[in-house]
Structure formats: structure tokens, C-alpha cells
Tab-separated table of C-alpha atoms and ligand atoms in Angstrom:
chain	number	residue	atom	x	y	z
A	1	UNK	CA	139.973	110.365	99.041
A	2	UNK	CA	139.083	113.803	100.685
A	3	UNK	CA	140.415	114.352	104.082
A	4	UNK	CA	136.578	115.724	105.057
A	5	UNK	CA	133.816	113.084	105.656
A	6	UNK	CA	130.432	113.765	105.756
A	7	UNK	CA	129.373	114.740	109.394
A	8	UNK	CA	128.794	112.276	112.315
A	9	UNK	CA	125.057	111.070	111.495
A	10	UNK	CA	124.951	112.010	108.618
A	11	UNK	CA	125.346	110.209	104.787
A	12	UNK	CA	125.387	112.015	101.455
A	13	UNK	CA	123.005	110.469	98.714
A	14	UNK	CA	124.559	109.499	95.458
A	15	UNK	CA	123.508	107.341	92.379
A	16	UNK	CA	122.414	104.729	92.015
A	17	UNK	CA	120.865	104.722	95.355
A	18	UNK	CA	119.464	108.514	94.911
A	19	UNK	CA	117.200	107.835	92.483
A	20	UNK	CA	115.363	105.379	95.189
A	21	UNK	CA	115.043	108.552	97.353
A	22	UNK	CA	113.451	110.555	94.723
A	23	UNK	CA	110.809	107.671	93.885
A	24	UNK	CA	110.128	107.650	97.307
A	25	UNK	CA	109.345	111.497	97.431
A	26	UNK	CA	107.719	111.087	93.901
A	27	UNK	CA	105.637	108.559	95.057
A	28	UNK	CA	104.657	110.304	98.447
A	29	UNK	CA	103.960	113.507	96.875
A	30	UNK	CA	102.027	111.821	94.361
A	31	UNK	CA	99.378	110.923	96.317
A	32	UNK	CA	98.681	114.070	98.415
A	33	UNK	CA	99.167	115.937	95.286
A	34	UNK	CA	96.578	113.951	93.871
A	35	UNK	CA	94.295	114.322	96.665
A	36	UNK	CA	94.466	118.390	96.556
A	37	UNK	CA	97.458	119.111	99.325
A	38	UNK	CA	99.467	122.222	97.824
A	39	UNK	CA	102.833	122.474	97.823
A	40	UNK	CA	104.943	124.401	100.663
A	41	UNK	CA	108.101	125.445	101.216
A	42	UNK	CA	109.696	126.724	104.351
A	43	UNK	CA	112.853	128.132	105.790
A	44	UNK	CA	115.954	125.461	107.008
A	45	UNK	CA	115.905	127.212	110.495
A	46	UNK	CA	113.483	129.116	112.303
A	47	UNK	CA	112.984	130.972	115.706
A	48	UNK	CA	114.085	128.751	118.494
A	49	UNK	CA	110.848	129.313	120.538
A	50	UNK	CA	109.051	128.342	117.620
A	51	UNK	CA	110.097	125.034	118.279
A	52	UNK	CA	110.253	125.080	121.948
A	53	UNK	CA	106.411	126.190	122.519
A	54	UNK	CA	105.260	124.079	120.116
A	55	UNK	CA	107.108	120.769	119.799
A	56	UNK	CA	107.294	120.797	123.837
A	57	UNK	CA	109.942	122.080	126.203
A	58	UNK	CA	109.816	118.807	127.619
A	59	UNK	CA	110.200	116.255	124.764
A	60	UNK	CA	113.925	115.103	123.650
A	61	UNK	CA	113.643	117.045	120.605
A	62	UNK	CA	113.364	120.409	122.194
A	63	UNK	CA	115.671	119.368	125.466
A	64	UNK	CA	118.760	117.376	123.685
A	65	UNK	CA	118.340	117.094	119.769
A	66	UNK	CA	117.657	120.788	118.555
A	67	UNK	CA	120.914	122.498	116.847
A	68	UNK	CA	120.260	125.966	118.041
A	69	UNK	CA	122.311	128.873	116.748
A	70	UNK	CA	122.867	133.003	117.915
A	71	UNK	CA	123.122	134.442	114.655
A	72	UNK	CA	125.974	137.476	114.355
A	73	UNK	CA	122.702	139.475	114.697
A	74	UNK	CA	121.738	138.072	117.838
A	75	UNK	CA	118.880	136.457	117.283
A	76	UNK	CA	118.061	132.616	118.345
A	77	UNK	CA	117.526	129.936	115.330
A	78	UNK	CA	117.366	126.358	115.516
A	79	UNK	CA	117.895	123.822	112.952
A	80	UNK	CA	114.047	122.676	111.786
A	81	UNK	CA	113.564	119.634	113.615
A	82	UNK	CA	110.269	118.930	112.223
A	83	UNK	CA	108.003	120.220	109.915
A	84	UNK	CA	104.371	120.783	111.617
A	85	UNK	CA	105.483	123.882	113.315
A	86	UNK	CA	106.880	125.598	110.586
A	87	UNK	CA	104.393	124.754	108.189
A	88	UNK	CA	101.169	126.078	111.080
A	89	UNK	CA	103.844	129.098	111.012
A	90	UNK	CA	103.947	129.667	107.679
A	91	UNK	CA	100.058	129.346	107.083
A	92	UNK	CA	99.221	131.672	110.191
A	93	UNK	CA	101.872	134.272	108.784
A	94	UNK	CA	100.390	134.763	104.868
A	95	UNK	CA	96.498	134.175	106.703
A	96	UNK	CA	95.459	131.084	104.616
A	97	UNK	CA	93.445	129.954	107.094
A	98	UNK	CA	91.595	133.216	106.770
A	99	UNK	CA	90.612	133.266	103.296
A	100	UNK	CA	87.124	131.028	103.641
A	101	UNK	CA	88.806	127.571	102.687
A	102	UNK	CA	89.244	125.568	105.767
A	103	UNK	CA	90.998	123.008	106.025
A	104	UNK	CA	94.011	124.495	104.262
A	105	UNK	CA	95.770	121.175	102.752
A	106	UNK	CA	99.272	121.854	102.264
A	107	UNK	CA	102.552	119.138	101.606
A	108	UNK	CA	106.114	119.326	101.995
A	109	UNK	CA	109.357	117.846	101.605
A	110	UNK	CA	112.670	118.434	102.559
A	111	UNK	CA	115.583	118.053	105.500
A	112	UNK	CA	115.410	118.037	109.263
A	113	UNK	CA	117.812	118.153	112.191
A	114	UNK	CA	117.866	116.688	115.253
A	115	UNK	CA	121.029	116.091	117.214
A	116	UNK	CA	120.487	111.990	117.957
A	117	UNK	CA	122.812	109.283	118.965
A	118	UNK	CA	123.622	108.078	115.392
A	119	UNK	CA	123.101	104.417	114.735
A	120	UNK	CA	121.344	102.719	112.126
A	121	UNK	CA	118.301	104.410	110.605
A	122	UNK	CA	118.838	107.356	113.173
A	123	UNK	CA	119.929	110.199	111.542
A	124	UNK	CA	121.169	113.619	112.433
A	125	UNK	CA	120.242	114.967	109.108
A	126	UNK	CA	117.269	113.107	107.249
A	127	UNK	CA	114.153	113.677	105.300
A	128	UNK	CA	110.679	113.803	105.442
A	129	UNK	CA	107.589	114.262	103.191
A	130	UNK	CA	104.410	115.445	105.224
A	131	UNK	CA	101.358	116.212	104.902
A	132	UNK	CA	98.915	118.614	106.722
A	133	UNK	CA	95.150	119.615	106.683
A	134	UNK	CA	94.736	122.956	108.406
A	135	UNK	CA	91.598	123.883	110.564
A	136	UNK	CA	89.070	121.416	110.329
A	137	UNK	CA	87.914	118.978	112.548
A	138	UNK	CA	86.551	116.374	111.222
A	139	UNK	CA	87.542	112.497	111.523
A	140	UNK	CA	86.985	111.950	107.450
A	141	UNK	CA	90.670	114.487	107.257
A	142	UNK	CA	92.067	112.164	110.164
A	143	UNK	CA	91.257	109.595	108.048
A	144	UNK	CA	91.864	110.677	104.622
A	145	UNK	CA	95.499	111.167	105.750
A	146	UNK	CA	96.237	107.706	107.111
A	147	UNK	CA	94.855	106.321	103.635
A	148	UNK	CA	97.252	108.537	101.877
A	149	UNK	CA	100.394	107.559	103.962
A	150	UNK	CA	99.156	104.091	103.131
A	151	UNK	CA	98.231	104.177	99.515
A	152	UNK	CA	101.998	105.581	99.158
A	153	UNK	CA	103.617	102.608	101.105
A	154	UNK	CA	101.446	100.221	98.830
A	155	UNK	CA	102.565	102.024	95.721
A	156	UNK	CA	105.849	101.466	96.388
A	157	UNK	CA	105.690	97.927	97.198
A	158	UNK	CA	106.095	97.891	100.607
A	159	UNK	CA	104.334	95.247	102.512
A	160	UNK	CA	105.711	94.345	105.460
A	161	UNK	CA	104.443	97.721	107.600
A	162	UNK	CA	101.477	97.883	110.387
A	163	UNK	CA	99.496	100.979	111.300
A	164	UNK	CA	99.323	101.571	114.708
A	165	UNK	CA	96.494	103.944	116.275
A	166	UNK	CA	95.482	105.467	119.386
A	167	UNK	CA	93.601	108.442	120.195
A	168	UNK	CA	95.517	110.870	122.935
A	169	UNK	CA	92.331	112.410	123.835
A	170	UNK	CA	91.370	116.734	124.418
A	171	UNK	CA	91.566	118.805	126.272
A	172	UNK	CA	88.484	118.119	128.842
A	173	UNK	CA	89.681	114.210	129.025
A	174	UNK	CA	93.369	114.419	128.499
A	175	UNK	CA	94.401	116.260	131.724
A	176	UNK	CA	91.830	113.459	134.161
A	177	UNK	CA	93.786	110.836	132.729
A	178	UNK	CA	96.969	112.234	132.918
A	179	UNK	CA	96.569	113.161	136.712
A	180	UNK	CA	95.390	108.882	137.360
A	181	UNK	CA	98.597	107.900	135.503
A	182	UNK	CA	100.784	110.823	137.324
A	183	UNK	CA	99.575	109.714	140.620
A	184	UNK	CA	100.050	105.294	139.422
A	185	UNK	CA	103.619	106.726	138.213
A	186	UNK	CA	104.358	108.172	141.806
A	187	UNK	CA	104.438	104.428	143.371
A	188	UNK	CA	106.929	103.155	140.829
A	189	UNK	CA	110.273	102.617	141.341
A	190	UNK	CA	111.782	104.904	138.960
A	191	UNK	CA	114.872	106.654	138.850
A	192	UNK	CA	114.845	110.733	139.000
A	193	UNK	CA	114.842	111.685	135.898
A	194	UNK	CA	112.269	109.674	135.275
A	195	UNK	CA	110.354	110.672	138.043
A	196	UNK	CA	110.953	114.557	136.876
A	197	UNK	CA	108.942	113.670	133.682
A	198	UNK	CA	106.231	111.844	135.121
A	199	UNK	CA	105.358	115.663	136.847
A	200	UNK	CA	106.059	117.187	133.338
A	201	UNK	CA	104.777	115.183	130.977
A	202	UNK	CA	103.489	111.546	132.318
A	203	UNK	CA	102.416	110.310	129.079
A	204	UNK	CA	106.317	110.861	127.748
A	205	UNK	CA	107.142	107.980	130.633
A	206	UNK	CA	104.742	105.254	128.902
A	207	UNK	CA	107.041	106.134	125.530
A	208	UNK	CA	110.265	104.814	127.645
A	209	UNK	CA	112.030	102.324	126.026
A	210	UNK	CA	113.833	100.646	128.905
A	211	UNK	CA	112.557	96.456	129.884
A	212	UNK	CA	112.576	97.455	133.702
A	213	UNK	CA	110.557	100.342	133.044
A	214	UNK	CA	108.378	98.757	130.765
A	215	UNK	CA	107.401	96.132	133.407
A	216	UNK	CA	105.980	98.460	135.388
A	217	UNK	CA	104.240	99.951	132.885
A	218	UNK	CA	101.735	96.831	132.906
A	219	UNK	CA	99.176	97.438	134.760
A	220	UNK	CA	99.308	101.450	134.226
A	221	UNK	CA	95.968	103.218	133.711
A	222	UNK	CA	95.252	103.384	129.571
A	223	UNK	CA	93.725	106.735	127.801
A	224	UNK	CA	91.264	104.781	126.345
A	225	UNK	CA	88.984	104.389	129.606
A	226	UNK	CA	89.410	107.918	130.289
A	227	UNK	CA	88.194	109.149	126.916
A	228	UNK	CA	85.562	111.441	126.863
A	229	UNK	CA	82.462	110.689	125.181
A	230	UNK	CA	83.178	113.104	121.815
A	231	UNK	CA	86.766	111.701	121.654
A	232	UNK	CA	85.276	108.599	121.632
A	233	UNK	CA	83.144	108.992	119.231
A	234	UNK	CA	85.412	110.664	117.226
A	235	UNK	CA	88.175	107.723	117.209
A	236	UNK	CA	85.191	105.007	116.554
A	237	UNK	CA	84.259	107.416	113.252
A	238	UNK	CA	88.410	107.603	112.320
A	239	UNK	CA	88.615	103.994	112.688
A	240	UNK	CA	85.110	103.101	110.613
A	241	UNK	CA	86.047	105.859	107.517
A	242	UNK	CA	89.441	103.706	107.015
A	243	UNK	CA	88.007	100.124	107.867
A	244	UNK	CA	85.861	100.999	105.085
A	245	UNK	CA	88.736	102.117	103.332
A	246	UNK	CA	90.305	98.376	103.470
A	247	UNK	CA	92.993	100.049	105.528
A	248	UNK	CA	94.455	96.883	108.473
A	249	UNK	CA	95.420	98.861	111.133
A	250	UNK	CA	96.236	98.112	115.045
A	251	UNK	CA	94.760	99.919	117.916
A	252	UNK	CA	97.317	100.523	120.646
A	253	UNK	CA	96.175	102.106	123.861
A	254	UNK	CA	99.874	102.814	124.808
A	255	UNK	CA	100.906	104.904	121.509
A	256	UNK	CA	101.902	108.169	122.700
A	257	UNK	CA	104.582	109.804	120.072
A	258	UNK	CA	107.161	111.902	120.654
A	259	UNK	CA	105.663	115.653	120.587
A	260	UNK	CA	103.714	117.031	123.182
A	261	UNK	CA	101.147	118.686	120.402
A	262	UNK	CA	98.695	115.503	119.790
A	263	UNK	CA	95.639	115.060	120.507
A	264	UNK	CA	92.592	112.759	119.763
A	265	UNK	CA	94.136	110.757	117.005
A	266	UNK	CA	97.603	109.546	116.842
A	267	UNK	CA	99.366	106.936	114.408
A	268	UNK	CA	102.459	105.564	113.655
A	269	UNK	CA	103.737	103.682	110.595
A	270	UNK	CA	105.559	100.207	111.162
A	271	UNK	CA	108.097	98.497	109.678
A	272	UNK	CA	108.925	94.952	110.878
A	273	UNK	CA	112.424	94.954	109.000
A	274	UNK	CA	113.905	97.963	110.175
A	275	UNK	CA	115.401	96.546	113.848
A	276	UNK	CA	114.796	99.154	116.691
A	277	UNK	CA	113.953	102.359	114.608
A	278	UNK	CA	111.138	100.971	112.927
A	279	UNK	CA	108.656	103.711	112.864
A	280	UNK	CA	108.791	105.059	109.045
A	281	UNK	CA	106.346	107.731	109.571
A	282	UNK	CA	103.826	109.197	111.863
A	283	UNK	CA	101.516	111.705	113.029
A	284	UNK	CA	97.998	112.291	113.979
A	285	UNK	CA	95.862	115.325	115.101
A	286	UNK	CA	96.908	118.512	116.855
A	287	UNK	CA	94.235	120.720	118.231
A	288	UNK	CA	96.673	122.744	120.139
A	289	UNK	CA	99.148	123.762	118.444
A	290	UNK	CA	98.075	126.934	116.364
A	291	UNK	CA	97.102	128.460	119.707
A	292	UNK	CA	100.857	127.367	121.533
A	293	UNK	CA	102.502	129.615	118.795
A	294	UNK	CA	100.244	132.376	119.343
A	295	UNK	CA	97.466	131.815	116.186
A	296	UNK	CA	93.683	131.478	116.554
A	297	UNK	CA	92.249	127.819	117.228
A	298	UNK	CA	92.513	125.881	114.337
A	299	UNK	CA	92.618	122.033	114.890
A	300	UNK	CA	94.564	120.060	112.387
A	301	UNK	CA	96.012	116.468	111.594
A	302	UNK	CA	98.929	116.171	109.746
A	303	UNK	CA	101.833	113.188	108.672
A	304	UNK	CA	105.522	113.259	108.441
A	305	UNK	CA	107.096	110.038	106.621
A	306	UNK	CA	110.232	109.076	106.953
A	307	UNK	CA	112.191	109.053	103.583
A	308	UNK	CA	115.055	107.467	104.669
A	309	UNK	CA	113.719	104.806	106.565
A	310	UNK	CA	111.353	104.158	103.593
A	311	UNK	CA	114.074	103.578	101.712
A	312	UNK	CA	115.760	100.768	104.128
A	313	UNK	CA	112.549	99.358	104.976
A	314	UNK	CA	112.090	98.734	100.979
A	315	UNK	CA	115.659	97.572	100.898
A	316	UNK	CA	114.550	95.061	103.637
A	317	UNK	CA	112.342	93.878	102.025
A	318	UNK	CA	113.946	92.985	98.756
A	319	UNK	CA	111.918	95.395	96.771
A	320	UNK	CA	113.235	96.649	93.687
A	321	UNK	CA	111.715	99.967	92.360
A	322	UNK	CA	110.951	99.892	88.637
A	323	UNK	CA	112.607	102.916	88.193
A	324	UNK	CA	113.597	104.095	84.299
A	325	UNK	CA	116.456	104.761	82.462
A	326	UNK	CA	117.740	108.147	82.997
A	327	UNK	CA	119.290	108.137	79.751
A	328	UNK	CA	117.436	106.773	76.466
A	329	UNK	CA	119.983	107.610	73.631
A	330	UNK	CA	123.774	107.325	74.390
A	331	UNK	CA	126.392	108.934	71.878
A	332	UNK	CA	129.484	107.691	70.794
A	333	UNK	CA	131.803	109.494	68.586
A	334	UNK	CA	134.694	108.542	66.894
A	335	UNK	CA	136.989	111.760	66.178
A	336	UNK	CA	136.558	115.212	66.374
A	337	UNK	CA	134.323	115.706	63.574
A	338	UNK	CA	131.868	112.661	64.713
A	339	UNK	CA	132.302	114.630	68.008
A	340	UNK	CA	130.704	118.011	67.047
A	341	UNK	CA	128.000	116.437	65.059
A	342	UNK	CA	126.900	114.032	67.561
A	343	UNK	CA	127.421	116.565	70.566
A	344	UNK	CA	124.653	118.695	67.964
A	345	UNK	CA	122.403	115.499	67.750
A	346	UNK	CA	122.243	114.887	71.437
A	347	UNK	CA	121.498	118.414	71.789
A	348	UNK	CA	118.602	117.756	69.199
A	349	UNK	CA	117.037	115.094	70.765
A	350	UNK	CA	117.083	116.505	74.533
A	351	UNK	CA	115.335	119.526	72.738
A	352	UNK	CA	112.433	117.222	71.799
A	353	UNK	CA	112.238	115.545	75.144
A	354	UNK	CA	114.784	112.652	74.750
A	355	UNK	CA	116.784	111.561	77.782
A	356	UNK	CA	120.253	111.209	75.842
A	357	UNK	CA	123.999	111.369	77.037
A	358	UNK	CA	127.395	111.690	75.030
A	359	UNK	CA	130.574	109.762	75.336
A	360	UNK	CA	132.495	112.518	76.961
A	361	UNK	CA	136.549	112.631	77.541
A	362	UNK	CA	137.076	111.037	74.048
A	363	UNK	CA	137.978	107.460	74.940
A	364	UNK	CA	137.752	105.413	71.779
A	365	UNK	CA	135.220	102.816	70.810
A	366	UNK	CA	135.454	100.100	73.645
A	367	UNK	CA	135.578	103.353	77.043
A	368	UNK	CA	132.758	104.815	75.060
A	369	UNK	CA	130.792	101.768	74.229
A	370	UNK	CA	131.188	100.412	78.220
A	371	UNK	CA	129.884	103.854	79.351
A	372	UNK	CA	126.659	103.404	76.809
A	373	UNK	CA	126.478	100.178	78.530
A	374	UNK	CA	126.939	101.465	81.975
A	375	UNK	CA	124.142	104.363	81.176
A	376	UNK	CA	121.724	102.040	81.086
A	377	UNK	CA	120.363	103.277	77.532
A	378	UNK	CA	118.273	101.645	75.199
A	379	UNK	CA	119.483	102.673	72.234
A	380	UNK	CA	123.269	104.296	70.715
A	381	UNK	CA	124.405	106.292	68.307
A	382	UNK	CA	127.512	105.904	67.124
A	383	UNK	CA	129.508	107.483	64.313
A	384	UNK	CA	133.412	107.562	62.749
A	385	UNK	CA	134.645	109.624	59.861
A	386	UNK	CA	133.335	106.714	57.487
A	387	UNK	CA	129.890	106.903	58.725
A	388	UNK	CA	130.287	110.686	58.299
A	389	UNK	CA	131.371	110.627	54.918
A	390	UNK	CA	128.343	108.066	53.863
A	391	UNK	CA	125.968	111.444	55.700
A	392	UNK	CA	124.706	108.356	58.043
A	393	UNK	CA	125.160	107.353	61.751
A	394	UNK	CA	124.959	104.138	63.209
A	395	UNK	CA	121.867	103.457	65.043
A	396	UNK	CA	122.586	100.330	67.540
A	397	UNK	CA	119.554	98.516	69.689
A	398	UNK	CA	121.581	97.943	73.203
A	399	UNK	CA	119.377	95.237	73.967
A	400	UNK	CA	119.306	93.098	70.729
A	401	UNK	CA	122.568	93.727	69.666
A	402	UNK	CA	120.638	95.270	66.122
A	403	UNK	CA	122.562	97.871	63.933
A	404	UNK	CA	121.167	100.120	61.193
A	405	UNK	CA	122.303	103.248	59.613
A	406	UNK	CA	120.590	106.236	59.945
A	407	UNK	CA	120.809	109.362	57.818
A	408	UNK	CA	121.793	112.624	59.537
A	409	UNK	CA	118.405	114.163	59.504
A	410	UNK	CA	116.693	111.325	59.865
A	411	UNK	CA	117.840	110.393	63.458
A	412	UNK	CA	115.330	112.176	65.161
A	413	UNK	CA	112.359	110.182	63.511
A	414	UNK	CA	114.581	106.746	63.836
A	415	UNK	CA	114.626	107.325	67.440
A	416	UNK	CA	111.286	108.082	68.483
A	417	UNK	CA	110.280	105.163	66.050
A	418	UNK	CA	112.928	102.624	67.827
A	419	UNK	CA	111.581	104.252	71.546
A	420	UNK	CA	107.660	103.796	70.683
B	1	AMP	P1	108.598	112.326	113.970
B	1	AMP	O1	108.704	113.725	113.443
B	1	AMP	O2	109.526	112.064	115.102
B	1	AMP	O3	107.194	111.896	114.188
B	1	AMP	O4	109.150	111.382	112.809
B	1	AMP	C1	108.441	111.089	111.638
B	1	AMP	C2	109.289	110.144	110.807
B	1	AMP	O5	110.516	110.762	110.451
B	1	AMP	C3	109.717	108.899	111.558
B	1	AMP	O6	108.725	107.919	111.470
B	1	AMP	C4	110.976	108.508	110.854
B	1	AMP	O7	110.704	107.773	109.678
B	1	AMP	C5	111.555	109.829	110.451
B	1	AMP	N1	112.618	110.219	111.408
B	1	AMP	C6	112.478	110.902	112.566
B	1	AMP	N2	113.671	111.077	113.162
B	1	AMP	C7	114.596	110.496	112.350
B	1	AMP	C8	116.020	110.336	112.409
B	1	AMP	N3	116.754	110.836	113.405
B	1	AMP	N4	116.623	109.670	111.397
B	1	AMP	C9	115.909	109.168	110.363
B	1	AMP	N5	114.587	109.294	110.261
B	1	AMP	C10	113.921	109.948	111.231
């Protein structure tokens, strides 16, 4: 074993259990693709301030869990966190939102940072696959997305997940409300720090966690009887468009998320299996935002979904993926002469599309035979000087046990027969 280990928080991915992560990203992307999100790609790290005006210089992300970084050049990075802000940065910077095709519908995938006490299904390093629809208000987007985030959970066999919505409200009922719930906070008994949010950011305090605070939180005033009457209307058409849809979904007046950017709509994906970090994925609209980084207003709703927590929660629940193969054809040659023309056939048949694998490290019949086994393939080819001299190999059906020979040339054709 190698004196290094992978850093606190974090877990490297390796087979067989890697393949679950790609499905999962497959599967994700998949639907957005399908539903006409392009594909974007930004930078690890980014400007600090990026980060800090637009997550929220008050939230935990921006306060505690950002790895931040001088660079020898002096300039302030941080770690992407999250992948809204970057992707509303990378938009505004090439002007796609000014080329006459709002919304701009754009998808990602990739790794994100965030400086957390490690436990399970609390990462330092993990990975998301969002989504996000760029400029346009309008509650069918709001709801298209939440169908999407669904329709990928249900493709991958998940059941056991609820939808949670709320709507945070705008900016004309937002700051009413949050002023009745500042001023119901100010009678609690809370400790200081506590008390230092509720002036920053009161709706952060309904988010806290703790039983004693919780009890308090009973009676506080709810968003939803502050909402203005175009919020409102707006939620009730959000909440029709994916009733309609056949989506089940909960309303709950107390979701509030982690990011200060929200508003109207806000959601959270479930999972009942998953212990305390049971939110897979989440996200909801954010009117805001392009204006806190300095870009015109464009309001835009947008999903980030967990991929590792996807993959526990399926693990939870007992689901297996039906995931392929990755190897169709496995080789096994007997001596160095069965070696270079079977090394030649494997080449031949990944040159026509066929997932095949050789028995490397020249281990004789029974290593070579267990790793065919092991490779999960349907089908081997096996030769020794005999076979060789007769111009055939052996063509061997791994599942019934079936054994023909093949002629050189004709392996190709035998294959693709035997595969269908
Ligand atoms: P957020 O960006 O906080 O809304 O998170 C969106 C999704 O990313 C969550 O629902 C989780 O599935 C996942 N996620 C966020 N933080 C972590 C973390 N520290 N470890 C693992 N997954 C995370």
C-alpha cells in the first residue's frame, strides 16, 4: 500500500463501482440533452468574488467551505463550489444571452469543492450534473426542469425520493417578509451567532438544523402569506405545469436552500435512505444573480444533482443498474505466435466497434481463462500452436459453455453473428 491516501473528504472512484457514476451522469445528461440543454464546460477555480457576490457572503459556503487560493501572480481563486455562478459567468462573458435566443439552456458536469465536516455522503470533493435555462421567466422552464431532474431519478430506478417545493418570493415581497420574520427572530432565545444571521440573512436561521432551534421555529411567520400576488401566481402555474406532468411533489413553506441567490421557486430532491444528508439535488429560480456579478437582468432557474449521493441513495435502495459488459470478446493466447495473431484480431474487432480485451502478462490457460471470466465477456477466443497450425481459432460461448472453431478470417463475421 502507498504511504499517501486520498485527502480527508475525499474518495477516489474505481471499478466496479465507477461505472455506476458514469450511468448516473449518462443518465442525467441524457435527459437535458434530450430536451435541448447544450453542453458547457468551465474552469476548476474561478475569481474568489465571483463566488462571494453571488453565492452570498453570508451563507456557509462562501464564510467556511470555499478553498481559496493567492496564485504566485497574486490574484484570488477559489475552488468552484458550485456551478450556477460559473456557468451565468461563462454565458455573460461569450454574450449568449445576447444573440436573440433567450432562455440560453446550457448543462454541465463535473467536480466541486467545498471545505465540509466530512461524514457520510458529505464530501469535500464531489460531483454534480446541472442544468440551467438562462433569461426567461416563465414558470413552464421552472417546471420543465423539475420534470427533468425527475424523469432522470425514474430512469435510474430510484423510487424512494420526494420533491420538495417552495417559492422564496421577489424582490417587492421577499424583503416585507423577511423584515416580519427578522423582527419574530429578535424575541427568540438564540445564541449570538445566531442572532448575527437573523440581521444578515433571516431566512438562513429557518435552514438551522439544531432541535432547540427548531422549536422555536414553530410558530415563525411563513413566505407563503407574504407572497405577492405575481409570485403567487407564478408558484400556482409551476405547481399546475408539473401536476399535469404526473410529477408527486410536496409543498414546504419552510424550504429555504443554502444560497442566498433564489427566488420565487425553490426545490429540493429527497432521499429517504440517505440518513441526515439526504438532499440528492436541488435548485430553483434565481432572478438575481446575473445582476450580483455585474451582467444585465436575466432571470433564470437552474438544478444541480448530486452524483454521489445518487449513487448511495440507489445503493440504498437495492437497485442494481443494468449496466453492460465493457468487454464483449476476450482473447486468450497460448504462446507467442497465438499471441501476435490474437493481439492483431483484437485489434480487428475494436476497429469495427467490438468491445474486446486480451489475456495480457502471458499466464497460461487457467490465469487467462479466469480473467475472460472475470471480464465479464460474452464470448472468447482462444488459440495454441495447434489451433494455429489447423489456420482456425477457438471460438468459446462464456455463457453456454459452447466451442467451435473459427477460421482466421472468418472471426470477424463469427463474432458479430454469435453477438446479434
Ligand atoms: P447545492 O449546490 O448545495 O444545492 O447542492 C446540490 C446537490 O449537490 C446536493 O443535493 C447534493 O446531492 C450535492 N452536494 C452538495 N454538497 C455536497 C457534499 N459536500 N458532498 C456530496 N454531495 C454534495
Amino acid at each position: 500500500m502507498s504511504t499517501f491516501q486520498a485527502p480527508k473528504g475525499t474518495y477516489d472512484l474505481i471499478p466496479p463501482r465507477s461505472a455506476v457514476f458514469l450511468a448516473v451522469r449518462d443518465t442525467i445528461a441524457t435527459q437535458v440533452r434530450n430536451a435541448g440543454y447544450g453542453y458547457v464546460e468551465t474552469p476548476g477555480f474561478e475569481d474568489v468574488n465571483l463566488f462571494a457576490r453571488g453565492v452570498g457572503e453570508s451563507t456557509d459556503i462562501v464564510t467556511k467551505e470555499m478553498y481559496t487560493l493567492t496564485t504566485k501572480g497574486g490574484d484570488q481563486l477559489a475552488l468552484r463550489p458550485e456551478g450556477t455562478a460559473s456557468v451565468l459567468r461563462a454565458a455573460l462573458q461569450a454574450n449568449l444571452h445576447k444573440q436573440g435566443n433567450l432562455p440560453v439552456k446550457l448543462w454541465y458536469s463535473g467536480s466541486y469543492y467545498r471545505y465540509e465536516r466530512a461524514q457520510a455522503g458529505r464530501y469535500r470533493h464531489f460531483s454534480q450534473v446541472g442544468a440551467e435555462a438562462i433569461g426567461a421567466e416563465d414558470p413552464a422552464l421552472d417546471a420543465e426542469l423539475i420534470i427533468l431532474a425527475d424523469q432522470a431519478y425514474r430512469a435510474l430506478g430510484l423510487r424512494q425520493y420526494r420533491i420538495l417545493l417552495n417559492s422564496l418570493g421577489d424582490k417587492e415581497c421577499r424583503p416585507v417578509y423577511r423584515e416580519a420574520l427578522q423582527s419574530f427572530l429578535r424575541g427568540l432565545d438564540l445564541d449570538e451567532e445566531t442572532l448575527r444571521r437573523a440581521e444578515i440573512n433571516p431566512l438562513r436561521v429557518l435552514d438551522d438544523k439544531r432541535a432547540d432551534v427548531q422549536k422555536q421555529l414553530v410558530d415563525a411567520p411563513l413566505l407563503r402569506d407574504y407572497l405577492c400576488d405575481a409570485c403567487k401566481a407564478y408558484h400556482e402555474q409551476v405547481r399546475e405545469l408539473i401536476t399535469a406532468a404526473g410529477v408527486v411533489f410536496e409543498d414546504d413553506p419552510k424550504l429555504v436552500r443554502g444560497l442566498d441567490y433564489y427566488t420565487r421557486t425553490t426545490f429540493e430532491f429527497v432521499h429517504d435512505g440517505l440518513g441526515s444528508q439526504s438532499a440528492v439535488g436541488g435548485g430553483g429560480r434565481y432572478d438575481g444573480l446575473s445582476e450580483m456579478i455585474g451582467g444585465p437582468a436575466l432571470p433564470s432557474v437552474g438544478w444541480a444533482l448530486g452524483v454521489d449521493r445518487t449513487v448511495l441513495a440507489l445503493e440504498a435502495e437495492g437497485v442494481a443498474l443494468d449496466l453492460p459488459a465493457a468487454t464483449s470478446v476476450f482473447a486468450v493466447a497460448l504462446g507467442e505466435e497465438a499471441r501476435r495473431i490474437l493481439f492483431g484480431k483484437v485489434t480487428e474487432l475494436r476497429r469495427a466497434g467490438i468491445a474486446a480485451d486480451f489475456s495480457f502478462g502471458g499466464k497460461g490457460l487457467k490465469g487467462s481463462m479466469k480473467d475472460a471470466n472475470r471480464s465479464g465477456a460474452r464470448l472468447a477466443l482462444v488459440a495454441g500452436e495447434r489451433d494455429l497450425a489447423e489456420g482456425v481459432v477457438q471460438l468459446k460461448d462464456m455463457e453456454s459453455g459452447e466451442q467451435r472453431a473459427v477460421a482466421l478470417d472468418g472471426v470477424l463475421d463469427a463474432v458479430r453473428e454469435l453477438l446479434g
